Short mmCIF file of C-alpha atoms and ligand atoms in Angstrom, two decimals:
data_model
loop_
_atom_site.label_atom_id
_atom_site.label_comp_id
_atom_site.label_asym_id
_atom_site.label_seq_id
_atom_site.Cartn_x
_atom_site.Cartn_y
_atom_site.Cartn_z
CA MET N 1 72.17 168.69 230.03
CA ALA N 2 68.59 169.33 229.15
CA PHE N 3 67.63 172.99 228.48
CA GLU N 4 66.60 173.82 232.23
CA ARG N 5 63.87 176.50 230.77
CA VAL N 6 61.77 176.86 227.86
CA ARG N 7 62.96 179.49 226.46
CA THR N 8 61.45 180.16 221.86
CA ARG N 9 62.09 183.29 220.03
CA ILE N 10 60.79 185.20 217.15
CA ALA N 11 63.77 186.19 214.90
CA PRO N 12 62.01 189.03 212.55
CA SER N 13 64.76 190.49 209.61
CA PRO N 14 64.06 193.99 209.37
CA THR N 15 63.38 194.19 205.74
CA GLY N 16 59.82 195.59 204.56
CA ASP N 17 56.49 195.89 206.91
CA PRO N 18 56.03 193.28 208.81
CA HIS N 19 54.68 190.63 207.92
CA VAL N 20 51.06 188.32 208.95
CA GLY N 21 53.61 185.46 208.83
CA THR N 22 56.03 186.97 211.64
CA GLY N 23 52.75 187.82 213.58
CA TYR N 24 51.27 184.10 213.00
CA ILE N 25 54.58 182.44 213.76
CA ALA N 26 55.37 184.51 216.81
CA LEU N 27 51.63 183.91 218.64
CA TYR N 28 52.79 179.53 218.52
CA ASN N 29 55.96 181.44 220.51
CA TRP N 30 54.79 183.32 222.59
CA ALA N 31 51.99 181.01 223.44
CA PHE N 32 54.22 178.00 224.32
CA ALA N 33 56.71 179.45 226.21
CA LYS N 34 54.19 181.39 228.53
CA LYS N 35 51.89 178.20 228.68
CA MET N 36 55.67 176.47 230.01
CA GLY N 37 55.85 179.41 232.38
CA GLY N 38 59.72 179.87 229.63
CA ASP N 39 60.88 183.13 228.21
CA PHE N 40 59.93 184.31 224.67
CA LEU N 41 62.69 186.41 222.77
CA LEU N 42 62.06 189.01 220.35
CA ARG N 43 65.98 188.37 218.44
CA ILE N 44 66.09 190.79 215.23
CA GLU N 45 68.21 188.40 212.84
CA ASP N 46 69.46 191.90 210.41
CA THR N 47 72.77 190.65 208.90
CA ASP N 48 71.42 191.55 205.32
CA GLN N 49 72.53 195.18 205.89
CA SER N 50 71.42 196.08 202.72
CA ARG N 51 67.53 195.46 202.88
CA SER N 52 67.37 196.16 206.93
CA SER N 53 66.07 199.49 208.44
CA LYS N 54 65.38 201.22 211.56
CA GLN N 55 62.39 201.38 210.16
CA SER N 56 61.12 198.18 209.74
CA GLU N 57 62.26 197.74 212.77
CA GLN N 58 60.31 199.17 214.79
CA ALA N 59 57.24 198.58 212.65
CA ILE N 60 57.37 194.96 213.78
CA PHE N 61 58.19 196.07 217.71
CA ASP N 62 55.15 198.00 216.68
CA SER N 63 52.93 195.40 214.61
CA LEU N 64 53.93 192.72 217.58
CA ARG N 65 52.82 194.57 220.51
CA TRP N 66 49.65 196.06 219.32
CA LEU N 67 48.77 192.33 218.26
CA GLY N 68 49.76 191.78 222.43
CA PHE N 69 53.10 190.02 222.68
CA ASP N 70 55.28 190.74 225.25
CA TRP N 71 58.84 189.99 225.29
CA ALA N 72 61.31 189.31 228.29
CA GLU N 73 63.88 190.34 226.30
CA GLY N 74 65.17 191.99 223.18
CA PRO N 75 67.06 195.08 221.55
CA ASP N 76 64.64 197.53 222.76
CA VAL N 77 64.71 196.24 226.82
CA GLY N 78 68.13 194.38 226.62
CA GLY N 79 68.49 191.13 229.03
CA PRO N 80 71.71 189.08 229.90
CA LYS N 81 71.93 187.33 226.81
CA GLY N 82 72.30 190.49 224.64
CA PRO N 83 72.79 192.37 221.90
CA TYR N 84 69.26 190.97 220.50
CA ARG N 85 70.85 192.85 217.22
CA GLN N 86 73.02 190.52 214.86
CA SER N 87 74.67 193.35 213.61
CA GLU N 88 75.96 194.32 216.79
CA ARG N 89 77.23 190.85 217.03
CA LEU N 90 79.32 190.78 214.44
CA SER N 91 82.79 189.35 216.96
CA ILE N 92 80.82 186.68 218.59
CA TYR N 93 80.61 185.32 215.04
CA ALA N 94 83.62 185.85 214.02
CA GLU N 95 85.13 183.56 216.95
CA HIS N 96 83.19 181.49 216.84
CA ILE N 97 83.88 180.45 213.49
CA ASN N 98 87.77 180.62 214.16
CA ALA N 99 87.12 178.26 216.33
CA LEU N 100 85.61 175.62 213.69
CA VAL N 101 87.96 176.34 211.37
CA GLU N 102 90.16 175.46 213.94
CA LYS N 103 88.60 171.71 214.61
CA GLY N 104 88.59 171.55 210.87
CA ALA N 105 84.29 171.51 210.60
CA ALA N 106 84.86 174.62 207.90
CA TYR N 107 87.12 175.29 206.08
CA LYS N 108 88.17 178.62 204.04
CA CYS N 109 86.89 179.41 200.40
CA THR N 110 88.94 181.92 197.70
CA CYS N 111 86.96 181.03 195.01
CA THR N 112 85.54 183.79 192.88
CA SER N 113 81.78 184.27 192.12
CA GLU N 114 83.02 184.21 188.02
CA ARG N 115 84.88 180.55 188.93
CA LEU N 116 81.04 179.79 190.84
CA ALA N 117 78.99 181.13 187.87
CA GLU N 118 81.02 178.32 185.64
CA LEU N 119 80.97 175.47 187.91
CA ARG N 120 77.57 176.09 187.89
CA LYS N 121 77.07 176.93 183.82
CA ARG N 122 78.80 173.15 183.71
CA GLN N 123 76.75 171.58 185.92
CA MET N 124 73.60 172.32 184.59
CA SER N 125 74.78 171.88 181.08
CA LEU N 126 75.98 168.38 182.49
CA LYS N 127 71.98 168.66 183.96
CA GLN N 128 73.82 167.62 187.44
CA PRO N 129 72.69 169.15 190.62
CA THR N 130 73.90 172.68 191.34
CA GLY N 131 76.12 173.19 194.23
CA TYR N 132 79.71 173.70 195.65
CA ASP N 133 82.16 171.13 194.63
CA GLY N 134 84.95 171.42 197.89
CA HIS N 135 87.36 172.71 195.54
CA CYS N 136 89.49 175.13 198.37
CA ARG N 137 87.82 171.51 200.60
CA ASN N 138 91.37 170.48 201.12
CA ARG N 139 94.25 172.97 200.05
CA ALA N 140 94.19 175.62 203.23
CA GLU N 141 98.06 176.01 203.49
CA GLU N 142 97.11 177.66 199.04
CA VAL N 143 93.85 179.22 200.25
CA GLU N 144 96.39 181.23 203.45
CA GLU N 145 98.66 181.78 200.93
CA GLU N 146 96.18 183.93 198.15
CA ILE N 147 94.45 185.23 201.67
CA ALA N 148 97.92 187.11 202.47
CA ASN N 149 98.24 187.71 198.90
CA GLY N 150 95.33 189.72 199.54
CA ALA N 151 92.52 187.54 197.24
CA ALA N 152 88.47 187.95 199.36
CA HIS N 153 87.74 184.50 201.25
CA VAL N 154 84.45 183.08 202.69
CA VAL N 155 84.10 180.32 205.35
CA ARG N 156 82.07 176.93 204.53
CA LEU N 157 81.52 174.47 206.48
CA LYS N 158 82.65 170.74 205.57
CA THR N 159 79.82 168.72 205.10
CA PRO N 160 79.92 165.20 205.01
CA LYS N 161 79.80 163.48 201.56
CA ASP N 162 78.26 160.73 202.82
CA GLY N 163 75.43 159.67 204.77
CA GLU N 164 72.67 161.20 206.24
CA THR N 165 71.73 163.80 208.52
CA ARG N 166 68.02 163.31 210.82
CA PHE N 167 66.22 164.93 212.94
CA ILE N 168 63.22 165.38 214.62
CA ASP N 169 60.51 167.42 213.55
CA GLY N 170 57.82 167.85 216.66
CA ILE N 171 54.81 167.97 213.83
CA ARG N 172 56.18 165.87 211.23
CA GLY N 173 58.42 163.00 213.27
CA GLU N 174 61.96 162.34 211.57
CA VAL N 175 63.03 163.71 209.11
CA VAL N 176 65.79 162.50 207.15
CA TRP N 177 67.97 164.51 204.36
CA LYS N 178 71.18 163.07 202.36
CA ASN N 179 74.57 164.57 202.73
CA GLU N 180 75.18 164.47 199.60
CA GLU N 181 72.45 166.75 198.97
CA ILE N 182 73.97 169.22 201.28
CA ASP N 183 75.56 172.05 200.10
CA ASP N 184 79.04 173.48 201.49
CA GLN N 185 76.87 176.18 203.12
CA VAL N 186 78.22 179.54 203.15
CA LEU N 187 78.96 180.60 206.86
CA LEU N 188 80.66 183.48 206.75
CA LYS N 189 80.88 186.18 203.63
CA SER N 190 84.02 188.12 202.34
CA ASP N 191 82.83 190.86 204.08
CA GLY N 192 82.27 189.62 207.49
CA PHE N 193 79.31 189.47 208.32
CA PRO N 194 77.99 186.01 208.76
CA THR N 195 75.18 184.39 206.37
CA TYR N 196 72.55 183.49 208.33
CA HIS N 197 72.29 180.14 208.89
CA LEU N 198 75.70 180.59 211.77
CA ALA N 199 74.72 183.38 212.79
CA ASN N 200 70.87 182.15 213.59
CA ILE N 201 72.51 179.16 215.44
CA VAL N 202 75.36 180.77 217.33
CA ASP N 203 72.17 182.64 218.41
CA ASP N 204 70.08 180.37 219.71
CA HIS N 205 72.25 178.62 221.11
CA LEU N 206 74.30 181.31 222.83
CA MET N 207 70.28 182.70 224.11
CA GLU N 208 69.74 178.68 224.93
CA ILE N 209 67.00 178.49 222.12
CA SER N 210 65.48 175.75 223.89
CA HIS N 211 62.64 175.44 221.33
CA VAL N 212 61.92 176.29 217.42
CA ILE N 213 59.26 176.86 215.70
CA ARG N 214 59.28 178.65 212.50
CA GLY N 215 57.59 178.53 210.06
CA GLU N 216 57.95 175.96 207.55
CA GLU N 217 59.91 177.58 204.53
CA TRP N 218 62.99 176.54 206.62
CA ILE N 219 63.09 173.06 207.23
CA SER N 220 65.61 172.16 204.31
CA SER N 221 67.70 175.04 206.25
CA THR N 222 67.77 172.49 209.52
CA PRO N 223 70.19 169.95 208.40
CA LYS N 224 72.19 172.63 207.63
CA HIS N 225 71.87 173.58 211.08
CA VAL N 226 71.95 170.55 212.39
CA LEU N 227 75.67 169.72 211.19
CA LEU N 228 76.52 173.42 212.54
CA TYR N 229 75.53 172.07 216.13
CA ASP N 230 77.15 169.12 215.82
CA ALA N 231 80.70 170.85 214.50
CA PHE N 232 80.46 172.83 217.35
CA GLY N 233 79.72 170.35 219.84
CA TRP N 234 76.20 171.94 221.17
CA GLU N 235 72.87 170.13 222.40
CA LYS N 236 69.76 170.62 219.62
CA PRO N 237 66.91 172.91 220.80
CA ALA N 238 63.88 171.38 219.43
CA PHE N 239 62.36 171.65 215.96
CA PHE N 240 58.13 173.02 215.33
CA HIS N 241 58.05 174.09 211.50
CA LEU N 242 54.13 175.72 211.24
CA PRO N 243 52.22 175.12 207.94
CA LEU N 244 52.68 178.54 205.03
CA LEU N 245 49.43 180.93 205.91
CA ARG N 246 47.95 180.08 202.10
CA ASN N 247 45.64 182.14 199.53
CA THR N 248 42.62 180.59 199.20
CA ASP N 249 44.07 179.19 195.54
CA LYS N 250 45.86 177.35 197.86
CA THR N 251 49.45 178.94 196.50
CA LYS N 252 51.67 180.18 199.30
CA VAL N 253 50.33 183.50 201.10
CA SER N 254 52.01 186.54 198.79
CA LYS N 255 51.11 190.73 198.57
CA ARG N 256 50.47 190.00 195.01
CA LYS N 257 47.05 188.10 195.76
CA ASN N 258 46.06 189.35 199.67
CA PRO N 259 47.21 192.67 201.54
CA VAL N 260 50.52 190.89 203.81
CA SER N 261 51.29 193.24 205.99
CA LEU N 262 50.50 193.45 209.86
CA GLY N 263 50.61 197.47 209.59
CA TYR N 264 47.99 197.42 206.85
CA PHE N 265 45.32 194.88 209.31
CA GLN N 266 45.70 197.70 212.04
CA GLU N 267 44.50 200.69 209.68
CA ALA N 268 42.11 198.65 208.25
CA GLY N 269 39.72 197.84 211.70
CA TYR N 270 41.44 195.17 212.26
CA LEU N 271 40.73 193.99 215.93
CA PRO N 272 44.18 192.75 217.32
CA GLU N 273 41.73 190.09 218.75
CA ALA N 274 40.89 189.19 216.39
CA MET N 275 43.90 189.21 213.98
CA VAL N 276 45.32 186.67 216.82
CA ASN N 277 42.13 184.52 217.09
CA PHE N 278 42.89 184.44 213.72
CA PHE N 279 46.09 182.89 213.79
CA GLY N 280 45.34 180.45 216.61
CA LEU N 281 42.90 178.61 214.13
CA MET N 282 45.41 178.58 211.00
CA ALA N 283 47.31 175.58 212.88
CA PHE N 284 45.33 174.76 215.96
CA SER N 285 42.35 173.78 216.91
CA PHE N 286 40.65 173.98 220.58
CA LYS N 287 39.57 170.05 221.64
CA ASP N 288 35.99 172.02 222.10
CA GLU N 289 36.58 173.19 218.75
CA ARG N 290 35.69 176.57 219.91
CA GLU N 291 36.40 179.62 217.43
CA MET N 292 36.94 182.07 219.74
CA PHE N 293 39.55 182.82 221.71
CA SER N 294 41.95 185.20 223.56
CA LEU N 295 45.53 184.36 223.90
CA GLU N 296 45.59 183.41 227.60
CA ASP N 297 43.08 180.70 226.62
CA PHE N 298 45.33 179.93 223.60
CA ALA N 299 48.41 179.46 225.90
CA GLY N 300 46.49 177.59 227.83
CA GLU N 301 45.28 175.23 225.62
CA LEU N 302 47.82 174.94 222.56
CA GLU N 303 50.45 172.12 222.14
CA LEU N 304 52.71 172.04 220.12
CA GLU N 305 52.12 167.77 218.36
CA ARG N 306 49.07 168.39 218.18
CA ILE N 307 50.08 171.41 215.26
CA SER N 308 48.02 170.53 212.21
CA LEU N 309 49.95 170.34 208.75
CA GLY N 310 47.56 170.82 206.68
CA GLY N 311 47.46 173.90 204.50
CA PRO N 312 46.33 176.89 206.63
CA VAL N 313 43.91 179.18 204.58
CA PHE N 314 44.65 182.95 205.05
CA ASP N 315 40.68 183.54 204.19
CA LEU N 316 39.96 186.86 204.45
CA LYS N 317 36.07 186.23 204.53
CA LYS N 318 36.57 184.48 207.74
CA LEU N 319 38.87 187.22 209.50
CA LEU N 320 36.67 189.42 208.79
CA TRP N 321 33.51 187.47 210.03
CA LEU N 322 35.88 186.71 214.03
CA ASN N 323 35.96 190.92 213.69
CA GLY N 324 32.73 191.50 213.36
CA ARG N 325 32.28 189.39 216.01
CA TYR N 326 34.42 190.03 218.91
CA LEU N 327 33.37 194.15 218.01
CA ARG N 328 29.41 193.28 218.72
CA GLU N 329 30.25 190.63 221.03
CA GLN N 330 33.03 191.62 223.32
CA LYS N 331 33.37 195.65 222.66
CA SER N 332 31.17 197.94 225.21
CA ALA N 333 29.40 201.03 223.38
CA GLU N 334 32.47 203.16 225.20
CA ASP N 335 35.15 200.64 223.29
CA VAL N 336 33.69 201.01 220.16
CA VAL N 337 33.38 204.89 220.09
CA GLN N 338 36.98 204.87 221.14
CA TYR N 339 37.85 202.27 218.15
CA LEU N 340 35.86 204.47 216.02
CA GLN N 341 38.29 207.09 217.10
CA THR N 342 41.62 205.28 216.81
CA GLN N 343 40.58 204.29 213.67
CA LEU N 344 38.22 207.56 211.49
CA PHE N 345 39.80 210.09 213.51
CA ASP N 346 43.25 209.82 213.96
CA THR N 347 44.34 213.51 214.39
CA ALA N 348 47.70 212.98 212.56
CA TYR N 349 45.89 210.67 209.64
CA LEU N 350 42.87 213.83 209.71
CA SER N 351 46.15 216.43 209.02
CA LYS N 352 47.52 214.81 205.90
CA ILE N 353 43.89 215.06 204.41
CA VAL N 354 42.73 218.43 205.15
CA PRO N 355 44.92 220.12 202.97
CA LEU N 356 44.07 218.25 200.36
CA ILE N 357 40.47 218.70 201.12
CA GLN N 358 40.03 221.98 202.88
CA ASP N 359 39.38 224.02 199.85
CA ARG N 360 36.43 222.42 199.00
CA VAL N 361 34.71 222.65 201.75
CA GLU N 362 31.99 224.66 203.21
CA LYS N 363 30.92 223.09 205.96
CA SER N 364 31.90 219.67 208.24
CA GLU N 365 29.32 218.04 207.09
CA ASP N 366 31.45 218.11 203.33
CA PHE N 367 33.36 215.91 204.53
CA PHE N 368 33.00 212.50 203.88
CA PRO N 369 30.89 213.14 200.75
CA TYR N 370 35.30 214.12 199.72
CA ALA N 371 37.02 212.06 201.87
CA ASP N 372 34.94 208.90 202.16
CA PHE N 373 37.73 206.97 200.32
CA PHE N 374 40.53 207.75 202.79
CA PHE N 375 38.00 205.57 205.46
CA ALA N 376 37.04 202.92 203.32
CA ASN N 377 38.63 199.66 202.20
CA ASP N 378 36.62 198.60 198.93
CA ILE N 379 35.33 200.76 197.76
CA ASN N 380 33.24 201.44 194.71
CA LEU N 381 35.02 199.56 191.71
CA ASP N 382 33.68 198.97 188.55
CA PRO N 383 36.22 196.91 186.24
CA ALA N 384 34.94 198.74 182.95
CA TRP N 385 37.11 201.43 184.26
CA LEU N 386 40.28 199.79 183.21
CA GLN N 387 39.09 198.76 179.54
CA ILE N 388 42.05 201.66 178.05
CA ALA N 389 41.05 202.98 174.61
CA ASP N 390 42.43 201.26 171.60
CA LYS N 391 44.00 198.82 173.60
CA THR N 392 43.22 194.96 174.24
CA LYS N 393 42.27 193.21 177.25
CA LYS N 394 45.17 192.00 177.33
CA GLU N 395 47.51 195.09 176.81
CA SER N 396 45.89 197.15 179.13
CA THR N 397 46.19 194.23 182.10
CA ALA N 398 50.01 194.76 181.14
CA VAL N 399 49.89 198.55 181.35
CA PHE N 400 47.40 198.33 185.34
CA GLU N 401 49.71 195.33 186.13
CA SER N 402 52.82 197.35 185.54
CA ILE N 403 51.49 200.01 187.90
CA ALA N 404 50.83 197.78 190.54
CA GLU N 405 54.40 196.50 189.92
CA MET N 406 55.47 199.87 190.45
CA LEU N 407 53.14 200.27 193.38
CA ASP N 408 55.10 197.40 194.97
CA THR N 409 58.68 198.75 194.15
CA VAL N 410 58.58 202.74 194.46
CA LYS N 411 60.99 204.42 196.88
CA PRO N 412 60.14 206.01 199.16
CA PHE N 413 56.13 206.41 198.92
CA ASP N 414 55.42 210.27 198.21
CA PRO N 415 53.34 212.13 195.65
CA GLU N 416 57.10 212.60 193.14
CA SER N 417 57.94 209.43 193.11
CA ILE N 418 54.58 207.97 192.79
CA GLY N 419 53.77 210.62 190.16
CA ALA N 420 56.94 210.32 188.11
CA GLY N 421 55.94 206.15 188.59
CA LEU N 422 52.68 206.30 186.94
CA LYS N 423 54.74 209.12 184.12
CA LYS N 424 56.80 206.56 183.33
CA VAL N 425 54.74 203.96 182.37
CA VAL N 426 52.79 206.82 180.24
CA HIS N 427 55.95 206.99 178.71
CA ASP N 428 56.63 203.18 178.17
CA ASN N 429 53.78 202.24 176.83
CA GLU N 430 52.96 205.06 174.26
CA LEU N 431 50.41 205.85 176.29
CA LYS N 432 48.22 209.54 176.89
CA PRO N 433 48.06 210.72 180.46
CA LYS N 434 44.58 210.71 181.00
CA HIS N 435 44.45 207.20 179.77
CA VAL N 436 46.81 206.36 182.72
CA PHE N 437 45.63 209.02 185.71
CA MET N 438 41.58 208.95 185.03
CA PRO N 439 41.64 204.93 185.38
CA VAL N 440 44.22 205.52 188.48
CA ARG N 441 42.15 208.30 190.09
CA LEU N 442 39.28 205.92 190.11
CA ILE N 443 40.74 202.40 191.52
CA ILE N 444 42.36 204.62 194.11
CA THR N 445 38.94 206.94 195.21
CA GLY N 446 36.31 205.41 193.65
CA LYS N 447 35.70 209.48 191.85
CA LYS N 448 36.16 211.01 188.89
CA GLY N 449 37.17 214.15 191.01
CA SER N 450 39.49 214.29 193.52
CA PRO N 451 41.79 215.68 195.40
CA PRO N 452 45.12 216.02 193.93
CA LEU N 453 45.68 212.42 192.76
CA PHE N 454 49.69 211.51 193.51
CA ASP N 455 49.28 213.43 197.38
CA THR N 456 46.15 211.42 197.17
CA MET N 457 48.12 208.17 196.89
CA ALA N 458 50.57 208.72 199.11
CA VAL N 459 48.45 209.55 202.11
CA LEU N 460 46.23 205.98 201.44
CA GLY N 461 49.53 204.55 201.58
CA ARG N 462 50.84 201.98 199.59
CA GLU N 463 49.66 198.95 201.42
CA ARG N 464 45.64 200.83 200.56
CA CYS N 465 46.80 201.94 196.77
CA ARG N 466 48.10 198.35 195.98
CA TYR N 467 46.04 196.54 196.93
CA ARG N 468 42.59 198.72 195.13
CA MET N 469 45.16 198.63 192.20
CA ARG N 470 45.26 194.77 192.53
CA ARG N 471 41.75 194.28 193.48
CA ALA N 472 41.20 196.05 190.16
CA ILE N 473 43.10 193.50 187.99
CA ALA N 474 41.35 190.69 189.51
CA ALA N 475 37.95 192.29 188.97
CA PHE N 476 39.12 193.17 185.84
CA LYS N 477 40.79 189.61 184.28
CA LYS N 478 37.43 188.78 185.37
CA MET N 479 35.37 190.56 183.16
CA LYS N 480 34.06 189.34 179.85
CA ILE N 481 34.63 191.25 177.26
N1 LIG Q 1 65.33 185.35 210.28
C1 LIG Q 1 64.57 184.25 209.50
C2 LIG Q 1 63.34 185.10 208.86
O1 LIG Q 1 63.20 186.54 208.83
C3 LIG Q 1 64.66 183.60 210.91
C4 LIG Q 1 63.92 182.37 210.60
C5 LIG Q 1 64.23 181.03 212.06
O2 LIG Q 1 63.69 181.55 212.72
O3 LIG Q 1 65.40 180.84 211.70
O4 LIG Q 1 62.63 184.71 209.50
#
């Protein structure tokens, strides 16, 4: 039975800030469904409960809507194949896993984490590939007894040990994987939660997804998925793995080198039209080589087979250039007034800034000289600020890298936690507070005198602080001293 309808999906995990990669992959899924008169769905993959949050889920909805996407089915809009949040589908996975165990395609495993660690150590010392050795594959009775006596267990897929698994990637052609290289995947964890592999396949099947269009990082999971589809006896969707976004140095795009959260781009004044246009250019080109196009134009032109695999560079200069063109060529003066109003004079943002500077101003015009850095991206920067007195360049770099690290991870991003994080760096490196606080103030605000530092950083937000810090470190590293 072939799929009756084109159905695509974006299936983000709600961990942290929505990533530019999610916008990029969503575009191709949305556009393909649109072109084919099909459906585009949103599914939340929140099986990793410790890392998932409702806040991040809401931010995903907001960012995808900001970019201009809509979905026919999803956790917030409902639909006939719901629920669309994996944590609400546990009984569905349990039912399916039981069917696989009964068929003999999957098996329960009571191996302890100690045994698995020991096995891994042994395999590594013998320079063998690491992976599960199949210890519980053929001892179902004993395993049942151990479980009855209280042993924790997972369920694994019984992967064939010889032969090959093949699938067609619609962009690359045939992909062949040796079965001996495919581990007996854990499908159900000991806490009763499914792994990504199981939940993803069961959901794609039940939600009748016809085309799986996702990032290249999942390509090594696809042979496991193919084996799972076969174990269930289900028809497989068509697979397309899009090339990963890269930094200008060709490494995989990462928050260390570039801002990567969609929220950052929204706050920083990028237009959604420019963002989606930019994502479109990442892996596709129009036959007439046009560089500017709308979402609708893109949906009309897209052919998945014509996607190019050359590592697309997430080049901020190009994005800025596009943004400028949209602002100048496609917006009326009224549009720009509105844009400025939301970008610069947003009441919620101003309400956070004003208490920090109110006691320094006498008239409205004093506001900007004090608060300009709240509205800019690339502020005035002198890399020499990072040179700590009596420290080598290397030592100073290490101090600011640990601050950047702290800005990446500190939770919540509020004045108290930021202050505690900075004080810890001062303490751990046996520095004087001024050696850290003054340069951080300069890097973050471009000024020697600013409103209270920790409050200022909290208002600016994680992405902007992190960006300024990373940019300063990169400039300092390049500086000849
Ligand atoms: N939850 C996965 C993600 O975060 C989904 C990958 C897929 O599309 O299969 O991207």
